[in-house]
XYZ file of C-alpha atoms in Angstrom:
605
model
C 0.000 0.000 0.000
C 3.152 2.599 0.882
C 4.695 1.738 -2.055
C 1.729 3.304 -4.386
C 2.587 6.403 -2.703
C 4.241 9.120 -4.373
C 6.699 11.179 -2.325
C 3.773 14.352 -2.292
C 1.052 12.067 -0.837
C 3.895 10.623 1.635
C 5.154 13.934 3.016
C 1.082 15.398 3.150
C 0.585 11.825 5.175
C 3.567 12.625 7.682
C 2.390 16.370 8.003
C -1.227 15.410 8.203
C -1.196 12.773 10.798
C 0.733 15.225 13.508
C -2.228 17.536 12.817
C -4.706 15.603 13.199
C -3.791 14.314 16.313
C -2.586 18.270 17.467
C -6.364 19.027 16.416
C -8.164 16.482 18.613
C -6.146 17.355 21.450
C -7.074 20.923 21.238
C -10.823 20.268 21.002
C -10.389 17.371 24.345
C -8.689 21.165 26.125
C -11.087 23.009 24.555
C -14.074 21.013 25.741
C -12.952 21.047 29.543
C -12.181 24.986 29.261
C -15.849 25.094 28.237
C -16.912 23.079 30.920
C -15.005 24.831 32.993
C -16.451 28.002 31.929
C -20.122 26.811 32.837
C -19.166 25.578 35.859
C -17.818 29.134 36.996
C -20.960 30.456 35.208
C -23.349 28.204 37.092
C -21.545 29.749 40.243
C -22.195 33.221 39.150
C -25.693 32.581 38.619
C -26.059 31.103 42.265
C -24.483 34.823 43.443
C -26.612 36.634 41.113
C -30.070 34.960 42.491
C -28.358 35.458 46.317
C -28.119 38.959 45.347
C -31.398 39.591 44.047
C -32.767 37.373 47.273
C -30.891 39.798 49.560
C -32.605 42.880 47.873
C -35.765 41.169 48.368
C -35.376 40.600 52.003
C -33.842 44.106 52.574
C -36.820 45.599 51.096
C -39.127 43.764 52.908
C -37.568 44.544 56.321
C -36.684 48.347 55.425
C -40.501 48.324 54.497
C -41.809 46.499 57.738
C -39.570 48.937 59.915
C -41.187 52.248 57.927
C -44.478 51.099 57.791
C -44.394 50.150 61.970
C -42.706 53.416 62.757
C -45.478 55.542 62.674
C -44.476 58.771 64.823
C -41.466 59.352 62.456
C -42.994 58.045 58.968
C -46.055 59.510 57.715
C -48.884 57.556 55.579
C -48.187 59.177 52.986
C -44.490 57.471 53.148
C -45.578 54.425 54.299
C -47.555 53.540 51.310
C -45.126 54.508 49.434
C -42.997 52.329 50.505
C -45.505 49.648 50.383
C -46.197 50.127 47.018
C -42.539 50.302 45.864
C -42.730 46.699 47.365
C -45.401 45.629 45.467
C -44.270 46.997 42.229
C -41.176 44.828 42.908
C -43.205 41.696 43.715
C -45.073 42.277 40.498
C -42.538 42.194 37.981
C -41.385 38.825 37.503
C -37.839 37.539 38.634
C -35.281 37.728 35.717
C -32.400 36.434 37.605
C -29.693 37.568 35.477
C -28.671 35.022 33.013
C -29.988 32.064 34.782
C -30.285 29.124 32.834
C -32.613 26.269 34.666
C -31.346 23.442 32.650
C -27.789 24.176 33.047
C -29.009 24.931 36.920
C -30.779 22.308 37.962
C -30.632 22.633 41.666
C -31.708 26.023 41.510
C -35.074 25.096 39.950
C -36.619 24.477 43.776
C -35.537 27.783 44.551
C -36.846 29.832 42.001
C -39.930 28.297 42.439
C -40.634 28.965 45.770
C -39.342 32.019 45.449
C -41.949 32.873 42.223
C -45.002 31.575 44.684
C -43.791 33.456 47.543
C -43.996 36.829 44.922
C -47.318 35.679 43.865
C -48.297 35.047 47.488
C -47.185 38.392 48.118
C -48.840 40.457 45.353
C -52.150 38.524 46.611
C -51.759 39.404 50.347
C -50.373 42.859 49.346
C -53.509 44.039 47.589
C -55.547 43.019 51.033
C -53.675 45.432 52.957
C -54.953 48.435 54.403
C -52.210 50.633 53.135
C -52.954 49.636 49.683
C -56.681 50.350 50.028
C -56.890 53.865 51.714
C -57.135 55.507 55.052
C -60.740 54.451 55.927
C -59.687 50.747 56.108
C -56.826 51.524 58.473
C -57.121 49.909 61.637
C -55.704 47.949 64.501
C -56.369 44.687 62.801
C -55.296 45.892 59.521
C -51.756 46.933 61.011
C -51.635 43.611 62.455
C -51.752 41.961 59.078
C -50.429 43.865 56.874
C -47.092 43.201 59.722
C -47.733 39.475 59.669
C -47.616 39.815 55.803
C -44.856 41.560 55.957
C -42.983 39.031 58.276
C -44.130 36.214 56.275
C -42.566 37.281 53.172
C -39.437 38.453 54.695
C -38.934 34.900 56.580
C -39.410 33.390 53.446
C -37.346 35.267 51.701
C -34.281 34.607 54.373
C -34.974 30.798 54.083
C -34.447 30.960 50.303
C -31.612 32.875 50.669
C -29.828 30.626 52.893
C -30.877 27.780 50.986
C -28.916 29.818 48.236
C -26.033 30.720 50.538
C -25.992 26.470 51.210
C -25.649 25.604 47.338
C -22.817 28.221 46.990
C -21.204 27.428 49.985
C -21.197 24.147 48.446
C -20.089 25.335 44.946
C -17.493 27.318 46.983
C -16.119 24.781 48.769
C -15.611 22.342 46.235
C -13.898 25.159 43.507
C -10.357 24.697 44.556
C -10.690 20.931 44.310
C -12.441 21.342 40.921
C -9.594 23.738 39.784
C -6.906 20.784 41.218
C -8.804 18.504 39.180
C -8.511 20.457 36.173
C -5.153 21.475 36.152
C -4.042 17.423 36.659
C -6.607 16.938 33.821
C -4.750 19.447 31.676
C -1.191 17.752 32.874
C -2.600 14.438 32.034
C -4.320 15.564 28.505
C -0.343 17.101 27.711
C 1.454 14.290 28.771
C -0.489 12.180 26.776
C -0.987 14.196 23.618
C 3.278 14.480 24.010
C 3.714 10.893 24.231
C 1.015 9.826 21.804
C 3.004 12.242 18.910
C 5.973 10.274 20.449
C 4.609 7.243 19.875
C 3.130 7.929 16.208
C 6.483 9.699 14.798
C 7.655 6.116 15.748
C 5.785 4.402 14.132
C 5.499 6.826 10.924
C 8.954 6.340 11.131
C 9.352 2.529 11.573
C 6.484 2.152 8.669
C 7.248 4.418 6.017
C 11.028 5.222 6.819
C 11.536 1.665 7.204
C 9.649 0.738 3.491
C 11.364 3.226 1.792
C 14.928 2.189 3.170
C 14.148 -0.999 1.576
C 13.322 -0.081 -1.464
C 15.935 2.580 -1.557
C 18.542 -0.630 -1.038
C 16.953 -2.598 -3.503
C 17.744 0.161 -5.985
C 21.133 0.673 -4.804
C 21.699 -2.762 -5.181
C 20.144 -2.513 -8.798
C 22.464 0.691 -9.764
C 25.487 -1.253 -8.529
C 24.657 -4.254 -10.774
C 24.504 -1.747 -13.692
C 27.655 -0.040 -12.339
C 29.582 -3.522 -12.697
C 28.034 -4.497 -15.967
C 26.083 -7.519 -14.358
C 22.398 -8.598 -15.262
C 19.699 -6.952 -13.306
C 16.417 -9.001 -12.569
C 13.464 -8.504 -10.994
C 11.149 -5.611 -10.636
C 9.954 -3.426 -7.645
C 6.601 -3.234 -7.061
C 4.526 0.171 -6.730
C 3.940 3.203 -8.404
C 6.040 5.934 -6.494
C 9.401 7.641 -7.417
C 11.689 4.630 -6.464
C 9.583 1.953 -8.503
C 10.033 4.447 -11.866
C 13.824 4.667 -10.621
C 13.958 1.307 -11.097
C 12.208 0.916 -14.115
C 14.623 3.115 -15.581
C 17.852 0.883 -14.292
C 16.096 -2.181 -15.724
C 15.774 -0.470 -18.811
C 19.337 1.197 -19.075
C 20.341 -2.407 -18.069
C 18.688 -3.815 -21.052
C 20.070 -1.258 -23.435
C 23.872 -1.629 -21.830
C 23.495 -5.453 -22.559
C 22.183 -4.807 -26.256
C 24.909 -2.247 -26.727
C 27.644 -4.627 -25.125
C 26.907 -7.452 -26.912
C 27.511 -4.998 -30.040
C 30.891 -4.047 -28.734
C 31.585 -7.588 -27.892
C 30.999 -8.359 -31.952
C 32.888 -5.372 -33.131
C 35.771 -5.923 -30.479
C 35.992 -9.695 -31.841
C 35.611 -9.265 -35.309
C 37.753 -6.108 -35.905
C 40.429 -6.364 -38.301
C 42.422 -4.331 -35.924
C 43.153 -4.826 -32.386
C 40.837 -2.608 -29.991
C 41.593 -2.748 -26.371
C 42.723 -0.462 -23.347
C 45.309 0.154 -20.857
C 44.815 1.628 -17.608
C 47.010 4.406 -16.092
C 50.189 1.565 -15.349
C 49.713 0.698 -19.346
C 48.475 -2.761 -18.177
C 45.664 -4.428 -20.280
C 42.120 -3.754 -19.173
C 40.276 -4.926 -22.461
C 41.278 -6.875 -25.171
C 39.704 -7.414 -28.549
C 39.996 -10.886 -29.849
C 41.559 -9.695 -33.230
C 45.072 -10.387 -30.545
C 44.962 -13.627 -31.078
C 44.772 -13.710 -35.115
C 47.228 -10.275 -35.298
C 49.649 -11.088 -32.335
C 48.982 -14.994 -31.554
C 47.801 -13.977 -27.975
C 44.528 -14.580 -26.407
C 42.881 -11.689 -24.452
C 43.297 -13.708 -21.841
C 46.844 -13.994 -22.209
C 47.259 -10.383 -22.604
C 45.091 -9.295 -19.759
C 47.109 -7.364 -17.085
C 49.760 -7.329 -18.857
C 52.401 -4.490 -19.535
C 52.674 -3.132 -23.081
C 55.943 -3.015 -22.546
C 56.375 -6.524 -22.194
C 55.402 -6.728 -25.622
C 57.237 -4.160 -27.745
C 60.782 -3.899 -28.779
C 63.585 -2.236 -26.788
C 64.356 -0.102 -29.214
C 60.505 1.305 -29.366
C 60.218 0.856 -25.886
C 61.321 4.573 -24.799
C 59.451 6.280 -27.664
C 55.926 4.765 -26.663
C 56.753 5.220 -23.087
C 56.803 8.651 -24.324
C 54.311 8.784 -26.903
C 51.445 7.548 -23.911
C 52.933 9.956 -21.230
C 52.645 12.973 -23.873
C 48.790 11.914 -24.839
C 47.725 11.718 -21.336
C 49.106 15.312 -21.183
C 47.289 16.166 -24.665
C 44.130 13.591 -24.389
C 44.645 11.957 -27.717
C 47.325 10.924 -29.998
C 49.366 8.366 -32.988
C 52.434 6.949 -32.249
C 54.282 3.777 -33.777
C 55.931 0.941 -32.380
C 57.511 -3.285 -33.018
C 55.732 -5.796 -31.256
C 56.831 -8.594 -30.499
C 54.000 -11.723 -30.553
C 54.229 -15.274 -29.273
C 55.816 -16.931 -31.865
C 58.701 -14.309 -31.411
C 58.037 -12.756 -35.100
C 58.051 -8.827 -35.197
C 54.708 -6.777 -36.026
C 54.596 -2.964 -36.742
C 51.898 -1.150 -35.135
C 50.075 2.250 -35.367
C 48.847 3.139 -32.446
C 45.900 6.124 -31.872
C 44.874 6.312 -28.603
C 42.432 8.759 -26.152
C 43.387 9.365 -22.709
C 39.798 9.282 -20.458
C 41.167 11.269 -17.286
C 37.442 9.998 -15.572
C 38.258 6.274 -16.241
C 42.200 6.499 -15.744
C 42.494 4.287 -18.886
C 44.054 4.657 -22.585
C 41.566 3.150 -25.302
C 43.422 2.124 -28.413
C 42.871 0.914 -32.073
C 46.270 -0.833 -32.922
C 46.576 -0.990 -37.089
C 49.129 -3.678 -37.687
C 51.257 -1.784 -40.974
C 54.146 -4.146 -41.069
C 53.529 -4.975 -44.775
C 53.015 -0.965 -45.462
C 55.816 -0.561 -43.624
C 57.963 -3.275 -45.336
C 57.198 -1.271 -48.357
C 58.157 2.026 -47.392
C 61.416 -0.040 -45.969
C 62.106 -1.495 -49.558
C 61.170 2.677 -51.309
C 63.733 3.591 -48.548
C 66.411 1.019 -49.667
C 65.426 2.084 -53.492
C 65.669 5.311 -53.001
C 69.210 5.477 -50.803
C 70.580 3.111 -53.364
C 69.455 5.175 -56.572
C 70.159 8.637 -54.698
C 74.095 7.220 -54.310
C 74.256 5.830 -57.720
C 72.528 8.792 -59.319
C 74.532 11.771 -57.242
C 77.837 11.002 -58.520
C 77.362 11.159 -62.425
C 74.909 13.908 -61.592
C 77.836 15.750 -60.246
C 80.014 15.098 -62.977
C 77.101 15.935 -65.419
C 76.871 19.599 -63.456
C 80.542 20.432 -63.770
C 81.077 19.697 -67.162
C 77.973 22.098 -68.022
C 79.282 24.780 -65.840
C 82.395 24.521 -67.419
C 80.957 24.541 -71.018
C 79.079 27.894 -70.119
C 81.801 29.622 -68.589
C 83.685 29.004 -71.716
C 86.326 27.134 -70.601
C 85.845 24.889 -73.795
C 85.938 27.812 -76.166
C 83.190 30.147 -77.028
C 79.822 28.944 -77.854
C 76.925 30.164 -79.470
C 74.519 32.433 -76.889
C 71.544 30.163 -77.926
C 73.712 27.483 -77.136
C 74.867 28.546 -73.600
C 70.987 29.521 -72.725
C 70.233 26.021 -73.105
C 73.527 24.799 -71.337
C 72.502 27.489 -68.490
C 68.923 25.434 -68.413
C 70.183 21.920 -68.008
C 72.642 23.177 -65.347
C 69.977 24.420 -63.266
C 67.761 21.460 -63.908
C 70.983 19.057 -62.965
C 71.332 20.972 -59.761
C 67.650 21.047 -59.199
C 67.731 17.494 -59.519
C 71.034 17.163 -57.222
C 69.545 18.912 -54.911
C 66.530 16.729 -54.223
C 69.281 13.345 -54.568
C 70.827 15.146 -51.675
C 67.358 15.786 -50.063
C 66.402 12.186 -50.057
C 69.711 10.888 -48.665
C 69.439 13.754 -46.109
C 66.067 12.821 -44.939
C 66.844 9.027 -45.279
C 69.823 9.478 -42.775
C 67.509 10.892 -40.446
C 64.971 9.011 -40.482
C 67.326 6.016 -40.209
C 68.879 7.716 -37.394
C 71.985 7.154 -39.014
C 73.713 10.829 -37.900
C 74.838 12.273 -34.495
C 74.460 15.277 -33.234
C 77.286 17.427 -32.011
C 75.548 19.322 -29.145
C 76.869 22.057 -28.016
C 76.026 25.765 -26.469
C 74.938 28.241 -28.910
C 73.736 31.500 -29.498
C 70.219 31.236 -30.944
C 71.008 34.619 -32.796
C 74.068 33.452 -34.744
C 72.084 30.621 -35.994
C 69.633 33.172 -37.791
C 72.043 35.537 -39.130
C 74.137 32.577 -40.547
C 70.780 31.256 -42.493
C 70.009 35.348 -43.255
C 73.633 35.806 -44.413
C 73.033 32.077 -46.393
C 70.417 33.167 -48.417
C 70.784 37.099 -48.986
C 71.585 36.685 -52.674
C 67.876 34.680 -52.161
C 66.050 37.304 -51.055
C 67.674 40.101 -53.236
C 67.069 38.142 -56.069
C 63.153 38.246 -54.832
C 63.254 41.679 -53.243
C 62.240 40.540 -50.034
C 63.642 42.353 -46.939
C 64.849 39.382 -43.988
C 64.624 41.121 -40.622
C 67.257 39.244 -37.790
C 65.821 38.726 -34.341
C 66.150 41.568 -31.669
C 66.240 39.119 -28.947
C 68.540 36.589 -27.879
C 69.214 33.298 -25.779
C 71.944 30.397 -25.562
C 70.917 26.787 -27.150
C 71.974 23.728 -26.978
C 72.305 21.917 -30.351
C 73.782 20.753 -33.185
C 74.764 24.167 -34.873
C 75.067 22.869 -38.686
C 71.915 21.022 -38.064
C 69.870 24.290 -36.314
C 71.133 26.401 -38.948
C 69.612 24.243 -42.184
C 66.635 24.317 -40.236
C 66.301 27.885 -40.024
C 67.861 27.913 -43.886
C 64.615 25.463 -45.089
C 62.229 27.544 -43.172
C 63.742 30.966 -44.502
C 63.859 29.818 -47.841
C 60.083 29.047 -48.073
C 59.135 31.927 -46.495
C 61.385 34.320 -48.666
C 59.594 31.866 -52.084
C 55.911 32.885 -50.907
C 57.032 36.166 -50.093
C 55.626 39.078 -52.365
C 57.856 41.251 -53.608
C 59.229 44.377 -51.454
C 58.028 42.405 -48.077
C 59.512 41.459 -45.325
C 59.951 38.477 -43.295
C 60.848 38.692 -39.540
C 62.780 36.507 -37.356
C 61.742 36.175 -33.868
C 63.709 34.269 -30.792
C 61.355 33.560 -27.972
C 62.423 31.756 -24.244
C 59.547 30.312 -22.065
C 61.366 28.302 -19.299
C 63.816 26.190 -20.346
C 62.677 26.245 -23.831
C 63.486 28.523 -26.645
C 61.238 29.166 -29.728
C 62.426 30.571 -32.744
C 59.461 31.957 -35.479
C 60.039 32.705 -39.213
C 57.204 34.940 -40.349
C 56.313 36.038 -43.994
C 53.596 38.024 -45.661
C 52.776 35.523 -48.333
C 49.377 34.212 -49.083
C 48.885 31.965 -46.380
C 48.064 28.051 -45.954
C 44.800 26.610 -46.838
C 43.660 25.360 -43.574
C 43.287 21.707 -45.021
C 47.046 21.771 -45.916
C 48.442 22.857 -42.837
C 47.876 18.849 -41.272
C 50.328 17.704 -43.945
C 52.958 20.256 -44.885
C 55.490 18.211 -42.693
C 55.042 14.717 -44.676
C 57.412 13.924 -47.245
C 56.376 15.427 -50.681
C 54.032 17.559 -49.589
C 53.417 20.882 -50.401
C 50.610 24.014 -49.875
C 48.468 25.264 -52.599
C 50.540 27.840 -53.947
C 48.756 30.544 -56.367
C 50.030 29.733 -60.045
C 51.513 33.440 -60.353
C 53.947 32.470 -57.878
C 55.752 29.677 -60.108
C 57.343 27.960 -56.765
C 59.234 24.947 -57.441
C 60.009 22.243 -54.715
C 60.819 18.731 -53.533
C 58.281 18.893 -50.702
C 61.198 17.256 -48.661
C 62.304 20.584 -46.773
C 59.535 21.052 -43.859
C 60.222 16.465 -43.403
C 63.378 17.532 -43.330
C 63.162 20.447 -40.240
C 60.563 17.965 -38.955
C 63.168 15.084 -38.404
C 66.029 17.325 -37.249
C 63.923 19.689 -34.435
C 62.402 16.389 -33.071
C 65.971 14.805 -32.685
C 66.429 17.877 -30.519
C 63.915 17.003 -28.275
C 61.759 19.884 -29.474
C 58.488 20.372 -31.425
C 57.493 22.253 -34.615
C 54.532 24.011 -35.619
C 53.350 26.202 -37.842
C 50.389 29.145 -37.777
C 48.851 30.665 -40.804
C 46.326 33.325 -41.990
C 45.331 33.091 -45.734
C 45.735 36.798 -47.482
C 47.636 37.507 -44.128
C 50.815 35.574 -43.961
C 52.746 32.606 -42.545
C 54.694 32.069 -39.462
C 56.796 28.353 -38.963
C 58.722 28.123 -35.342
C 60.234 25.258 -33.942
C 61.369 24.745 -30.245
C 64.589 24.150 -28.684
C 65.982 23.243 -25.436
C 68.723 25.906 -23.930
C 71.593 25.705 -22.838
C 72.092 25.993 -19.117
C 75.367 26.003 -17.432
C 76.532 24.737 -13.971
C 75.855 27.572 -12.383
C 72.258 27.664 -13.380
C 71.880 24.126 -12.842
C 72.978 24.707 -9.107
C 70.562 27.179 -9.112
């Protein structure tokens, strides 16, 4: 019955029930003050009939004593007297507000006491007095005395009758007032503990439901919480029993949605699982065992690192520590699988700082990777084989233009002038690809060393002056400076590749500004033009290999697309990180970041 309760008709029940019972206390005190209050009334009307009994009697005996004294009283006051008696006989009684029924013993009283004014109206008009001076006599004084007497000693025996019930009215009051305040005591005390005892019990019967059915749903929501079946239904219609409709259907949905994830995690063609915050496994698709020869089971709780190569170990140690800074991420990596074979995997991950866990797809690209492995091999081999007769190929043109073979025609040298260029050209991007094959091979070293992030720009400015004369763009050196520590050769081709594209996209009579930056122990460097900008779609992929922006075909810019790889490879070697920022119509600006150089003294410090 509680349970089809709502938790407005609950509350009015709790607040209603207190009333009640407050209400039919005050009408139990109310009744006795009202009884109370006739009682004292019933008292007032036994002094109020006393009262008008004493003025009765009074009058009778003033009127007896006037009408015997006849030297000092004339007839003339006499009968006056007499009649102001009479009058008073014959107007009836009112007795204040004397109410028989509520004054029972009373009733005698005023009986007796309406004969004896009837009595005396009757006698009255007898009287001499009353019927003139001829009738006055010795006889008539006699009774009109005897009269007189007789009403008064009536009227004393009612009034002591009267004076008897109040005395006993009187006498009894203080016990009746006792009686009433212990009544009143009593009716408190037991109004106090009856509320006692039905918060109790409102307490034991509707507190004690709901606590129940508040555990059941607890119970239900933890279920839920651990992803285990939830069964049964509570019965009702309040708040709780839709609260736990709503689990049962949220546990229905989680199942259905599970049991999707469950297909999708098993029939993926890459491996989905995640790692919480120690990179253990949490979850494990079952792609594992047909991509690594590993069950989930065998992987669960396990380290990643237990699994990938030492020479990838420090990398994706990094790679996860750097995406739980950042929230999402790529990285690559070898793994290792059961039957000892070696697998390369991409890696994107998202870092949930609520769950403390990485969630991962793992693409297995060994075969793409073999590939780009066999382009590399191609490409290192033909760059070596192709350089040298390239070189040769250069110098003999240069040296048939010059005229060290004797003096040719001036068609003849324009077109020996073209095929130099386009033999450098093509040197240049031989060079290029064994550059950016050595570093991505990490076949070089770098010589680090302290050095002034300021002599690293002018040397690139001072590189390619003839450059930017040649395109009439102005290249502003940085006003500020700081110490680095890096290769030099290596920092200074960086700044060279990012110059050079900024002074090719430059229009002509512009300017583009160097700028050295230090936040902590960081430096940045920034090369800004006032070219046309990057399409926001390109800016994702000007750093991959043989990519390049949109230029505008007025601009005529030739390139390998190798140069920004290139910077990409060598600032990352650093330990630093490159970037670029770019408003189209508006201009360019590429910086890179480099650790400084800090001595012993700072590092004391």
């Amino acid at each position: 019955m509680l349970s089809n309760l709502n938790a407005k008709q609950t509350g009015l029940v709790l607040v209603l029930m207190p009333i009640v019972i407050e209400l039919s206390f005050v009408a139990v005190v109310a009744y006795e003050l009202i009884q109370s209050g006739r009682d004292f009334q019933r008292l007032s009307h036994v002094k109020a009939v006393l009262i008008e009994m004493h003025k009765m009697q009074d009058m009778c005996v003033r009127t007896f004593y006037i009408l015997s004294d006849k030297e000092n009283h004339s007839f003339e006051e006499r009968k006056a007297h007499f009649s102001e008696l009479m009058n008073k006989f014959s107007r009836p009684y009112t007795w204040g507000q004397l109410n028989l029924s509520e004054n029972p013993e009373l009733r005698p009283l005023i009986e007796d006491a309406e004969e004896l004014r009837k009595m005396a109206i009757t006698i009255g008009n007898q009287t001499p007095v009353h019927r003139g001076f001829s009738h006055i006599g010795k006889t008539s004084n006699r009774m009109q005395n005897e009269v007189l007497i007789h009403i008064a000693m009536e009227q004393e025996r009612l009034a002591k009758e009267i004076i008897r019930i109040e005395t006993s009215m009187v006498k009894h009051e203080p016990e009746d007032f006792k009686n009433l305040q212990l009544k009143f005591i009593a009716i408190v005390c037991f109004g106090f503990f009856l509320n006692a005892a039905v918060a109790v019990f409102l307490i034991q019967v509707f507190i004690g439901a709901m606590q129940q059915r508040v555990q059941a749903v607890t119970q239900k929501g933890e279920m839920l919480a651990l992803g285990q079946p939830v069964v049964g239904s509570l019965a009702g219609k309040d708040e709780l029993a839709e609260v736990d409709q709503v689990i049962a259907d949220a546990s229905s949905i989680l199942a259905e949605i599970r049991w999707t994830e469950s297909a999708v995690l098993d029939n993926a063609a890459d491996v989905i699982c995640s790692l919480d915050e120690k990179m253990r496994f949490s979850t494990v698709g079952a792609s594992s065992t047909k991509l690594w020869a590993m069950t989930p089971d065998e992987l669960m709780h396990k380290s990643i690192m237990s699994l990938i190569t030492d020479d990838t170990a420090d990398s994706t140690r990094h790679s996860l520590n750097k995406i739980r800074e950042d929230g999402e991420g790529k990285f690559e990596n070898v793994l290792r699988t059961k039957d000892g074979s070696l697998r390369d995997a991409l890696w994107t991950v998202t870092w949930s700082a609520d769950k403390q866990s990485y969630y991962c797809v793992v693409n297995d690209v060994t075969e793409m990777r073999n590939v780009d492995r066999l382009k590399k091999r191609f490409i290192a081999m033909a760059s070596h084989d192709i350089r040298s007769p390239l070189t040769a190929i250069s110098m003999v043109l240069q040296g048939l233009n010059t005229g060290k073979r004797g003096d040719l025609p001036e068609g003849v040298k324009k077109e020996l002038a073209r095929a130099d260029s386009n033999s450098k050209r093509l040197l240049s991007l031989v060079n290029d690809f064994l550059e950016l094959e050595k570093l991505e091979a990490n076949k070089f070293s770098l010589d680090l060393a302290p050095v002034a992030a300021s002599e690293v720009c002018d040397s690139a400015r001072e590189t390619l002056a003839g450059l930017a004369n040649a395109a009439q763009v102005t290249v502003m050196s940085p006003k500020n400076d700081t110490i680095l520590l890096g290769d030099e050769r290596r920092l200074v081709q960086v700044v060279i590749n990012l110059l050079s594209n900024a002074i090719k996209y430059s229009p002509k009579d512009s300017t583009v500004r160097m700028f050295i930056e230090t936040t902590g122990n960081t430096a940045v460097i920034k090369v800004s033009d006032e070219g046309p900008g990057i399409d926001p779609d390109d800016i994702g992929l000007i750093f991959d290999k043989f990519q390049q922006t949109k230029a505008k075909p007025e601009l005529n810019i030739k390139g390998t697309g190798l140069g920004l790889a290139i910077v990409k490879n060598i600032v990352e070697a650093h330990g630093g990180d490159v970037g670029v920022t770019s408003e189209l119509e508006k201009g360019t600006t590429f910086w890179f970041t480099i650790p400084r150089y800090k001595d012993s003294e700072e590092g004391n410090e």
